Amino acid sequence: MGSLCLFFILIHLHCASVVLSTSWCNVTSPLGPVPANALYFNTKSRYEEVNPYLISNISAINDSWVKPPYPECKAVHLSVIARHGTRYPTSGNIKKMIQFSKLVKSQADLSCVRELETWKMWYKEDMDGRLVEKGRSDHRHLAQRLVKSFPTLFTKENLETRRVKFLTSSKHRCINSTLAFKHGVVEALRVPGMDLQHTVNDELMRFFDRCQRLVETVEKNKDAVKEVTLFNNGPEMKRVQEKLADRLQLPYINVTSDSVETVFYLCAYEFTIHGVNSPWCRLLDDADARVLEYSGDLKQFWKRGFGHEINSKSSCVLFHDLFNRLDAVARNITSGGYVSDVVMVQVGHAETLLPLLTLLDLFKDKVPLNSTNFSSHRSRAFRSGVIVPYAANLVMALFDCPDGIRVQARLNEQPLSLPGLNNLSPLYQDLRKRYEQLLQGCDQNTVCKMNS
Ligand SMILES: *[C@@H]1O[C@H](CO)[C@@H](O)[C@H](O)[C@H]1NC(C)=O
Ligand SMILES: *[C@@H]1O[C@H](CO)[C@@H](O)[C@H](O)[C@H]1NC(C)=O
Ligand SMILES: *[C@@H]1O[C@H](CO)[C@@H](O)[C@H](O)[C@H]1NC(C)=O
Ligand SMILES: *[C@@H]1O[C@H](CO)[C@@H](O)[C@H](O)[C@H]1NC(C)=O
Ligand SMILES: *[C@@H]1O[C@H](CO)[C@@H](O)[C@H](O)[C@H]1NC(C)=O
Ligand SMILES: *[C@@H]1O[C@H](CO)[C@@H](O)[C@H](O)[C@H]1NC(C)=O
Ligand SMILES: *[C@@H]1O[C@H](CO)[C@@H](O)[C@H](O)[C@H]1NC(C)=O
Ligand SMILES: CC(=O)N[C@H]1CO[C@H](CO)[C@@H](O)[C@@H]1O
């Protein structure tokens, strides 16, 4: 311990002297295995940041979260809508990473973060968004924890009679996440070799590509995200750029808001994929990371969240799919009939989950997020890193209770309180009442038609 302290003191003195003489080298020390920025990675966040107890035991379950409404209740159904696991950056981002790291290697003064001298570019463009090993592990373990939490639903018999169903987006990272999830189920139930089917359904899991109104008015319309552009050209981001340029001794003109985002990615991906506290992380301090997190959240807010009504409405098809299934199960249970869908696992994207959660009126701040309100949104509800990290999952569980069918919602395994329902396990009929308007309307074809 003594020598370790001495080591840090020496580093500290070294940095302090640089700060005193020039004031440009001002980076945080690489304390511990987790980057100090890891809480701000938006949709590039590790699932474990949301549930830190998983770091020491990936199989751990918080017992206080998986209790039935009361002991007499029996779990009868589970619907899981999950995001794929940890993935590589897309080729567009990899290109930017290659480009900026070249600039840094050739032009920057690295005396601030010496480790960057030996850092080697390892991303290749063909990694393009593919699921990584950690992503497989995310889903395999999520499956095992769910099996353990709902042992009467995930049974050998229910698997054999195909009452546990799997549906996925056609993207490879989702299909591979589904395979990993199934692998986790088979392992947990010790039924090696059991072949579980899955179906691909983009109409449900990639509704965002198929909703013309969303595509035309948001996806292809720069004006729809003007608050993001304004923020990225605004004073908070400018300051982050200047600090980064100072730390690398690069001309301000060569460090754009894109460069800052790229450094953030270089830090985030190396951590989530390889578990490494990358030297790139040291180029952005806590204040910088909060600005970048806000920029990312602004983008999600305007593209997938409350920013435009069509963002959430584009998920009507998934909303109805979920409620039709819950309705059918509730009906069959009440009439003493057979439940054909005991478990439904659906794997998609952050873009699948965020609109649906928004449609359910979750994580809504009183004041909309915009380019001038960074400082007043420090404790906002809409934080994409907490809502949709890798392997994010919305779970709806139905219970047959003495007083009727009750429902529990969970997000990322934590109890989720649905707005307007002051009970964590409301009666299913009260949940239906809460969303009555959507249940009676929210027609996909109508909401997605242009000029409707
Ligand atoms: C250096 O760090 C201090 C303390 O965190 C901070 O107040 C200051 O703004 C930083 N300066 C630069 C140029 O990053
Ligand atoms: C991890 O958690 C699981 C579930 O609570 C428990 O059975 C197991 O013993 C734990 N493992 C360790 C190493 O603590
Ligand atoms: C389990 O959840 C409860 C209630 O949210 C919380 O107080 C407790 O710290 C959690 N336990 C662990 C190990 O995270
Ligand atoms: C999916 O997994 C298979 C092996 O299990 C691998 O060959 C393939 O490259 C993976 N695809 C993606 C897109 O990750
Ligand atoms: C830095 O920016 C200037 C002005 O845009 C440009 O001429 C120069 O090529 C850039 N330098 C590098 C290394 O990209
Ligand atoms: C409900 O029961 C009907 C009639 O037996 C059956 O066709 C249907 O698949 C069941 N639905 C669910 C979700 O269990
Ligand atoms: C940002 O939001 C605040 C509060 O809602 C509002 O007063 C302000 O006009 C908005 N700014 C822009 C540029 O929309
Ligand atoms: C309602 C609200 O939070 N408004 C704030 C938006 O941002 C501006 C500029 O930072 C503040 O002055 C407002 O109070």
XYZ file of C-alpha atoms and ligand atoms in Angstrom:
564
model
C 0.000 0.000 0.000
C 2.802 2.388 0.958
C 4.581 2.070 -2.360
C 1.312 2.371 -4.242
C 0.580 5.670 -2.494
C 4.048 6.912 -3.256
C 3.482 6.004 -6.881
C 0.321 8.098 -7.025
C 1.993 10.989 -5.262
C 4.771 10.976 -7.843
C 2.270 10.963 -10.701
C 0.404 13.705 -8.975
C 3.508 15.853 -8.537
C 4.422 15.303 -12.142
C 0.995 16.388 -13.370
C 0.829 19.253 -10.905
C 4.084 20.646 -12.175
C 2.831 20.511 -15.746
C -0.418 22.185 -14.714
C 1.510 24.917 -12.936
C 3.811 25.600 -15.825
C 1.338 25.389 -18.690
C -2.153 24.664 -17.219
C -3.166 22.651 -20.273
C -2.475 19.164 -18.957
C -5.419 18.606 -16.709
C -6.585 15.020 -16.873
C -8.065 12.716 -14.289
C -5.980 9.789 -13.102
C -7.041 6.365 -14.321
C -8.399 5.282 -10.954
C -9.691 1.738 -10.880
C -11.004 -0.520 -13.593
C -14.125 1.534 -14.379
C -13.743 4.847 -16.196
C -15.074 7.773 -14.170
C -17.212 8.577 -17.221
C -18.959 5.222 -17.362
C -22.184 6.604 -15.935
C -22.607 8.921 -18.909
C -22.319 6.628 -21.925
C -25.963 6.941 -23.040
C -26.994 4.002 -25.196
C -23.376 2.816 -25.085
C -23.684 2.083 -21.374
C -22.896 -1.216 -19.756
C -25.860 -2.966 -18.137
C -23.833 -3.356 -14.934
C -23.754 0.416 -14.423
C -27.518 0.251 -13.880
C -27.288 -2.766 -11.570
C -23.822 -2.534 -9.978
C -24.372 -5.595 -7.770
C -23.922 -7.665 -10.945
C -20.265 -6.649 -11.128
C -19.343 -8.952 -8.256
C -21.880 -11.643 -9.142
C -23.432 -11.735 -12.604
C -25.953 -14.333 -11.376
C -27.160 -12.309 -8.431
C -30.826 -11.451 -8.136
C -32.165 -8.763 -5.860
C -34.772 -10.803 -4.010
C -36.717 -7.749 -2.935
C -37.455 -7.046 -6.619
C -38.898 -10.404 -7.643
C -41.590 -10.936 -5.051
C -45.123 -11.742 -6.286
C -47.805 -9.189 -5.332
C -48.569 -11.428 -2.356
C -47.640 -14.983 -1.468
C -50.961 -16.448 -2.683
C -50.375 -15.153 -6.228
C -49.089 -17.416 -8.950
C -47.019 -16.162 -11.901
C -48.827 -17.019 -15.133
C -47.125 -15.052 -17.872
C -43.996 -13.133 -18.771
C -43.458 -10.762 -21.702
C -39.895 -9.568 -22.177
C -38.896 -6.870 -24.650
C -35.117 -6.594 -24.676
C -32.425 -4.667 -26.478
C -29.513 -6.582 -28.023
C -26.326 -6.888 -25.949
C -22.998 -5.070 -26.160
C -21.893 -4.469 -29.728
C -19.099 -3.019 -31.844
C -19.443 0.533 -33.137
C -21.044 0.975 -36.545
C -18.719 1.404 -39.522
C -19.498 5.127 -39.699
C -18.278 5.633 -36.156
C -15.288 3.340 -36.687
C -14.238 5.513 -39.643
C -14.349 8.596 -37.417
C -12.407 6.776 -34.693
C -9.684 5.758 -37.141
C -9.481 9.265 -38.524
C -9.325 11.104 -35.213
C -6.881 8.684 -33.616
C -4.596 9.208 -36.634
C -4.777 12.957 -36.136
C -3.958 12.537 -32.460
C -1.060 10.168 -33.143
C 0.482 12.409 -35.758
C -0.253 15.928 -34.521
C -0.999 15.903 -30.814
C 1.354 16.405 -27.890
C 0.786 13.288 -25.794
C 2.721 14.308 -22.704
C -0.587 14.558 -20.882
C -1.675 10.987 -21.522
C 1.459 9.052 -22.351
C -0.421 5.757 -22.682
C -1.855 7.016 -25.954
C 1.627 6.754 -27.493
C 1.438 2.979 -27.293
C -2.308 2.662 -27.870
C -2.990 0.789 -31.103
C -6.026 1.187 -33.340
C -7.820 -2.153 -33.291
C -11.288 -1.372 -34.631
C -11.908 -2.485 -38.209
C -14.721 -1.216 -40.385
C -16.184 -4.683 -40.924
C -16.941 -4.974 -37.201
C -19.900 -2.793 -38.113
C -22.352 -3.030 -35.203
C -21.862 -6.766 -34.616
C -22.584 -8.326 -31.265
C -19.404 -8.915 -29.225
C -18.630 -11.720 -26.780
C -19.694 -9.507 -23.871
C -23.014 -8.988 -25.670
C -23.593 -12.732 -25.792
C -22.764 -12.930 -22.119
C -25.202 -10.062 -21.364
C -28.091 -12.081 -22.800
C -27.028 -15.479 -21.568
C -26.908 -14.189 -17.999
C -30.049 -12.101 -18.310
C -31.836 -15.295 -19.380
C -30.426 -17.234 -16.451
C -31.517 -14.589 -13.959
C -35.022 -14.493 -15.447
C -35.264 -18.284 -15.328
C -34.295 -18.165 -11.671
C -36.775 -15.356 -10.952
C -39.684 -17.139 -12.690
C -39.018 -20.847 -12.142
C -42.662 -21.847 -12.645
C -42.821 -20.249 -16.106
C -39.483 -21.321 -17.544
C -39.950 -25.076 -17.202
C -38.791 -28.014 -19.267
C -42.396 -28.826 -20.076
C -43.168 -25.297 -21.238
C -40.125 -25.393 -23.477
C -41.099 -28.783 -24.921
C -44.644 -27.652 -25.652
C -43.320 -24.411 -27.222
C -45.081 -22.198 -24.745
C -41.854 -20.218 -24.352
C -41.515 -18.161 -27.514
C -38.780 -16.073 -29.063
C -39.071 -13.321 -31.613
C -36.324 -11.065 -32.895
C -35.381 -8.211 -35.214
C -33.579 -9.432 -38.330
C -30.349 -7.602 -37.429
C -27.516 -9.999 -36.713
C -26.766 -8.485 -33.325
C -30.373 -9.179 -32.303
C -30.452 -12.706 -33.723
C -27.187 -13.488 -31.971
C -28.523 -11.986 -28.738
C -31.592 -14.227 -29.084
C -29.365 -17.272 -29.609
C -27.392 -16.335 -26.497
C -30.607 -15.857 -24.514
C -31.877 -19.280 -25.590
C -28.514 -20.767 -24.706
C -28.870 -19.258 -21.229
C -32.356 -20.768 -20.814
C -31.207 -24.209 -21.940
C -28.215 -24.039 -19.585
C -30.258 -22.862 -16.613
C -32.834 -25.649 -17.073
C -30.146 -28.230 -17.818
C -31.758 -29.434 -21.011
C -28.691 -29.554 -23.293
C -29.404 -29.986 -26.954
C -32.978 -28.789 -26.724
C -33.738 -26.908 -29.901
C -35.729 -23.715 -29.341
C -37.230 -21.950 -32.337
C -37.346 -18.237 -32.898
C -39.114 -16.108 -35.452
C -37.878 -12.939 -37.114
C -40.311 -10.045 -37.184
C -39.206 -6.579 -38.228
C -42.707 -5.213 -38.430
C -42.758 -5.464 -34.621
C -39.118 -5.007 -33.666
C -38.072 -2.450 -36.327
C -41.340 -0.524 -36.679
C -39.235 2.652 -36.794
C -37.959 1.872 -40.327
C -41.437 1.146 -41.609
C -43.376 4.061 -40.239
C -43.393 6.476 -43.149
C -44.388 9.493 -41.116
C -41.509 8.900 -38.691
C -39.032 8.352 -41.511
C -40.094 11.458 -43.459
C -40.701 13.919 -40.642
C -38.018 12.892 -38.141
C -35.424 10.497 -39.539
C -34.815 12.382 -42.786
C -35.590 15.829 -41.440
C -32.639 17.747 -39.981
C -35.045 20.285 -38.536
C -36.498 17.613 -36.248
C -33.209 17.506 -34.330
C -32.344 21.195 -34.508
C -32.058 21.377 -30.699
C -29.257 18.803 -30.903
C -27.432 20.791 -33.567
C -27.869 23.991 -31.561
C -26.526 22.345 -28.423
C -23.577 20.823 -30.269
C -22.691 24.288 -31.580
C -23.399 25.956 -28.257
C -21.205 27.263 -25.442
C -21.157 24.105 -23.277
C -19.906 21.933 -26.128
C -17.472 24.623 -27.282
C -15.857 24.527 -23.838
C -15.477 20.730 -24.007
C -13.823 21.043 -27.420
C -11.385 23.659 -26.171
C -10.443 21.599 -23.127
C -9.833 18.553 -25.318
C -7.778 20.608 -27.775
C -5.747 22.032 -24.873
C -5.049 18.599 -23.441
C -3.826 17.384 -26.824
C -2.205 20.676 -27.775
C -4.109 20.721 -31.048
C -5.394 23.843 -32.786
C -8.997 24.563 -31.757
C -10.042 24.445 -35.401
C -9.147 20.750 -35.643
C -11.235 19.653 -32.659
C -14.934 19.700 -33.486
C -17.973 18.488 -31.560
C -17.651 15.367 -33.695
C -14.078 14.832 -32.417
C -15.246 15.112 -28.847
C -17.973 12.571 -29.473
C -15.429 10.291 -31.137
C -13.141 10.406 -28.084
C -16.166 9.607 -25.939
C -16.841 6.573 -28.154
C -13.193 5.500 -28.039
C -13.494 5.526 -24.264
C -16.941 3.917 -24.032
C -16.477 1.090 -26.527
C -13.098 -0.010 -25.204
C -14.659 -0.249 -21.775
C -17.867 -2.064 -22.714
C -16.210 -4.430 -25.197
C -12.913 -5.212 -23.461
C -13.518 -4.025 -19.920
C -10.561 -1.669 -20.232
C -10.302 1.781 -18.673
C -8.959 3.275 -21.888
C -6.448 6.153 -21.949
C -8.974 7.980 -24.149
C -11.231 8.236 -21.098
C -8.745 10.533 -19.405
C -9.166 13.197 -22.062
C -12.669 14.019 -20.847
C -13.417 14.933 -17.268
C -16.662 14.589 -15.359
C -18.017 17.954 -16.492
C -17.214 17.115 -20.137
C -18.899 13.737 -19.892
C -22.078 15.306 -18.506
C -22.231 17.639 -21.496
C -21.755 14.725 -23.896
C -24.352 12.680 -22.071
C -26.835 15.538 -22.425
C -26.063 15.828 -26.125
C -26.765 12.112 -26.575
C -29.937 12.289 -24.515
C -31.135 15.306 -26.499
C -30.737 13.249 -29.665
C -32.718 10.334 -28.228
C -35.335 12.734 -26.883
C -35.969 14.320 -30.274
C -35.572 11.187 -32.379
C -37.158 8.525 -30.140
C -38.650 10.226 -27.095
C -41.124 12.946 -26.188
C -39.665 15.457 -28.697
C -42.173 14.576 -31.428
C -45.446 12.763 -30.981
C -44.821 10.392 -33.882
C -41.716 9.018 -32.120
C -43.776 7.175 -29.537
C -46.805 6.613 -31.761
C -44.658 4.679 -34.223
C -44.570 1.892 -31.609
C -48.378 1.442 -31.562
C -47.970 -1.896 -33.315
C -45.715 -3.203 -30.527
C -47.975 -1.715 -27.841
C -50.989 -3.591 -29.245
C -48.995 -6.777 -29.694
C -48.090 -6.669 -26.006
C -51.573 -5.844 -24.742
C -53.290 -8.326 -27.067
C -51.140 -11.046 -25.556
C -51.715 -9.899 -21.968
C -55.462 -9.665 -22.690
C -55.568 -13.188 -24.104
C -53.653 -14.642 -21.166
C -55.863 -12.799 -18.649
C -58.970 -14.024 -20.464
C -57.770 -17.630 -20.647
C -56.711 -17.676 -17.007
C -60.018 -16.214 -15.864
C -61.967 -18.762 -17.896
C -59.759 -21.607 -16.712
C -58.449 -22.163 -20.224
C -55.065 -23.033 -21.639
C -52.271 -20.474 -21.802
C -50.365 -20.917 -25.033
C -47.921 -18.046 -24.490
C -46.377 -18.531 -21.080
C -43.236 -16.602 -21.924
C -42.626 -14.307 -24.879
C -39.123 -12.939 -25.376
C -38.698 -10.260 -28.032
C -35.302 -8.854 -28.955
C -34.835 -5.524 -30.677
C -33.063 -2.220 -30.364
C -32.841 0.884 -28.184
C -34.994 2.399 -30.946
C -37.579 -0.306 -30.230
C -37.742 0.216 -26.469
C -37.508 3.992 -26.105
C -40.598 4.822 -28.197
C -42.630 2.174 -26.345
C -41.539 3.445 -22.919
C -42.366 6.960 -24.091
C -45.778 5.812 -25.285
C -46.338 4.427 -21.778
C -45.570 7.954 -20.498
C -42.414 6.930 -18.649
C -39.373 9.110 -17.867
C -41.167 12.319 -18.737
C -39.614 15.518 -17.424
C -41.827 18.517 -16.710
C -39.691 20.675 -18.981
C -38.725 19.320 -22.405
C -35.017 18.833 -23.057
C -33.653 21.512 -25.350
C -30.455 23.222 -26.369
C -30.576 25.926 -23.705
C -31.612 23.846 -20.721
C -28.606 21.724 -19.947
C -28.007 23.231 -16.533
C -31.593 22.909 -15.331
C -31.718 19.257 -16.437
C -28.958 17.887 -14.253
C -31.353 15.565 -12.454
C -33.636 14.802 -15.389
C -35.655 11.597 -15.618
C -34.769 11.057 -19.266
C -31.293 9.507 -19.100
C -30.793 7.015 -21.896
C -27.889 5.279 -20.139
C -30.175 4.293 -17.289
C -33.182 3.491 -19.475
C -31.656 1.668 -22.456
C -28.126 0.389 -21.740
C -27.047 -2.723 -23.652
C -29.411 -5.648 -22.960
C -32.017 -3.255 -21.503
C -35.256 -5.094 -20.883
C -38.866 -4.288 -20.178
C -40.625 -7.125 -18.415
C -44.368 -7.454 -17.879
C -45.385 -10.261 -15.567
C -48.946 -11.404 -14.955
C -49.983 -13.045 -11.699
C -53.134 -14.971 -10.875
C -54.112 -13.617 -7.461
C -57.114 -14.267 -5.182
C -58.496 -10.825 -6.072
C -57.879 -11.019 -9.802
C -55.091 -10.816 -12.351
C -52.288 -8.497 -11.296
C -49.398 -7.150 -13.291
C -45.855 -6.118 -12.480
C -43.649 -4.096 -14.800
C -39.869 -4.140 -14.526
C -37.247 -2.225 -16.393
C -33.751 -3.660 -16.326
C -34.959 -6.000 -13.591
C -35.997 -3.155 -11.292
C -39.628 -2.586 -10.313
C -41.150 0.004 -12.604
C -43.867 2.260 -11.364
C -46.269 3.052 -14.189
C -47.421 6.671 -14.132
C -50.882 7.139 -12.693
C -50.910 3.749 -10.960
C -49.880 4.058 -7.336
C -49.264 0.351 -6.859
C -46.274 -1.641 -8.086
C -48.602 -4.616 -8.707
C -51.861 -3.106 -9.959
C -54.845 -5.145 -11.088
C -54.524 -5.800 -14.798
C -57.876 -4.130 -15.368
C -56.544 -0.931 -13.756
C -53.552 -1.008 -16.051
C -55.898 -1.329 -19.030
C -57.934 1.600 -17.734
C -54.781 3.710 -17.469
C -53.967 3.119 -21.135
C -57.559 3.005 -22.355
C -57.122 5.736 -24.941
C -54.182 3.987 -26.542
C -55.951 0.640 -26.405
C -58.885 2.102 -28.301
C -56.798 3.982 -30.833
C -53.117 4.118 -31.642
C -53.610 2.460 -35.003
C -50.268 1.911 -36.706
C -51.473 2.525 -40.246
C -53.263 5.714 -39.306
C -50.482 7.248 -37.217
C -47.784 6.392 -39.757
C -49.615 7.685 -42.815
C -48.256 10.977 -44.128
C -50.547 14.009 -43.684
C -52.939 12.183 -41.399
C -8.757 21.612 -14.650
O -9.348 20.960 -13.541
C -9.956 21.811 -12.608
C -10.426 20.987 -11.429
O -11.188 19.899 -11.875
C -11.095 22.570 -13.281
O -11.678 23.458 -12.386
C -10.548 23.331 -14.497
O -11.623 23.935 -15.175
C -9.814 22.396 -15.419
N -9.228 23.125 -16.511
C -9.175 22.638 -17.750
C -8.521 23.490 -18.775
O -9.619 21.549 -18.038
C -24.237 -15.357 -6.983
O -25.620 -15.200 -6.794
C -26.359 -16.404 -6.887
C -27.828 -16.046 -6.842
O -28.128 -15.254 -5.729
C -25.942 -17.334 -5.784
O -26.636 -18.545 -5.885
C -24.449 -17.611 -5.901
O -24.010 -18.372 -4.821
C -23.676 -16.305 -5.935
N -22.283 -16.586 -6.238
C -21.297 -16.078 -5.529
C -19.924 -16.436 -5.974
O -21.501 -15.329 -4.571
C -32.082 -4.538 -3.613
O -33.128 -3.607 -3.782
C -33.376 -2.822 -2.643
C -34.604 -2.009 -2.922
O -34.500 -1.286 -4.120
C -32.141 -1.982 -2.330
O -32.360 -1.199 -1.186
C -30.948 -2.903 -2.134
O -29.776 -2.135 -1.976
C -30.781 -3.830 -3.320
N -29.742 -4.784 -3.045
C -28.619 -4.846 -3.761
C -27.678 -5.929 -3.403
O -28.379 -4.081 -4.673
C -23.242 -14.284 -34.795
O -22.616 -15.363 -34.186
C -21.928 -16.215 -35.062
C -21.329 -17.343 -34.260
O -22.135 -17.717 -33.233
C -20.825 -15.477 -35.776
O -20.217 -16.319 -36.743
C -21.411 -14.275 -36.467
O -20.380 -13.516 -37.004
C -22.200 -13.449 -35.485
N -22.798 -12.362 -36.204
C -22.828 -11.137 -35.718
C -23.416 -10.103 -36.625
O -22.416 -10.849 -34.629
C -6.657 21.476 -39.148
O -7.603 22.410 -39.655
C -7.092 23.196 -40.727
C -8.140 24.222 -41.061
O -9.366 23.614 -41.348
C -6.777 22.285 -41.900
O -6.229 23.035 -42.959
C -5.772 21.240 -41.459
O -5.563 20.316 -42.505
C -6.268 20.496 -40.237
N -5.208 19.648 -39.769
C -5.359 18.341 -39.683
C -4.153 17.592 -39.242
O -6.409 17.780 -39.930
C -56.085 -18.465 -25.236
O -56.936 -19.543 -25.522
C -57.246 -19.715 -26.893
C -58.317 -20.784 -27.007
O -57.862 -21.954 -26.387
C -55.980 -20.066 -27.633
O -56.232 -20.206 -29.009
C -54.978 -18.946 -27.426
O -53.735 -19.299 -28.039
C -54.763 -18.678 -25.960
N -53.922 -17.490 -25.861
C -52.957 -17.349 -24.973
C -52.134 -16.116 -25.052
O -52.756 -18.167 -24.102
C -36.078 25.592 -24.097
O -37.002 25.260 -23.090
C -37.390 26.331 -22.287
C -38.300 25.787 -21.216
O -39.268 24.957 -21.781
C -38.062 27.403 -23.137
O -38.368 28.511 -22.314
C -37.117 27.835 -24.237
O -37.776 28.719 -25.104
C -36.664 26.630 -25.024
N -35.681 27.043 -25.979
C -35.730 26.701 -27.250
C -34.621 27.155 -28.117
O -36.631 25.998 -27.677
C -38.104 25.954 -17.485
C -36.625 26.021 -17.526
O -35.932 25.188 -16.965
N -36.127 27.028 -18.197
C -34.730 27.284 -18.295
C -34.237 26.904 -19.679
O -32.892 27.332 -19.843
C -32.710 28.710 -19.706
C -31.286 29.023 -20.060
O -30.397 28.145 -19.420
C -33.053 29.123 -18.286
O -32.917 30.521 -18.132
C -34.496 28.747 -18.011
O -34.810 29.010 -16.665
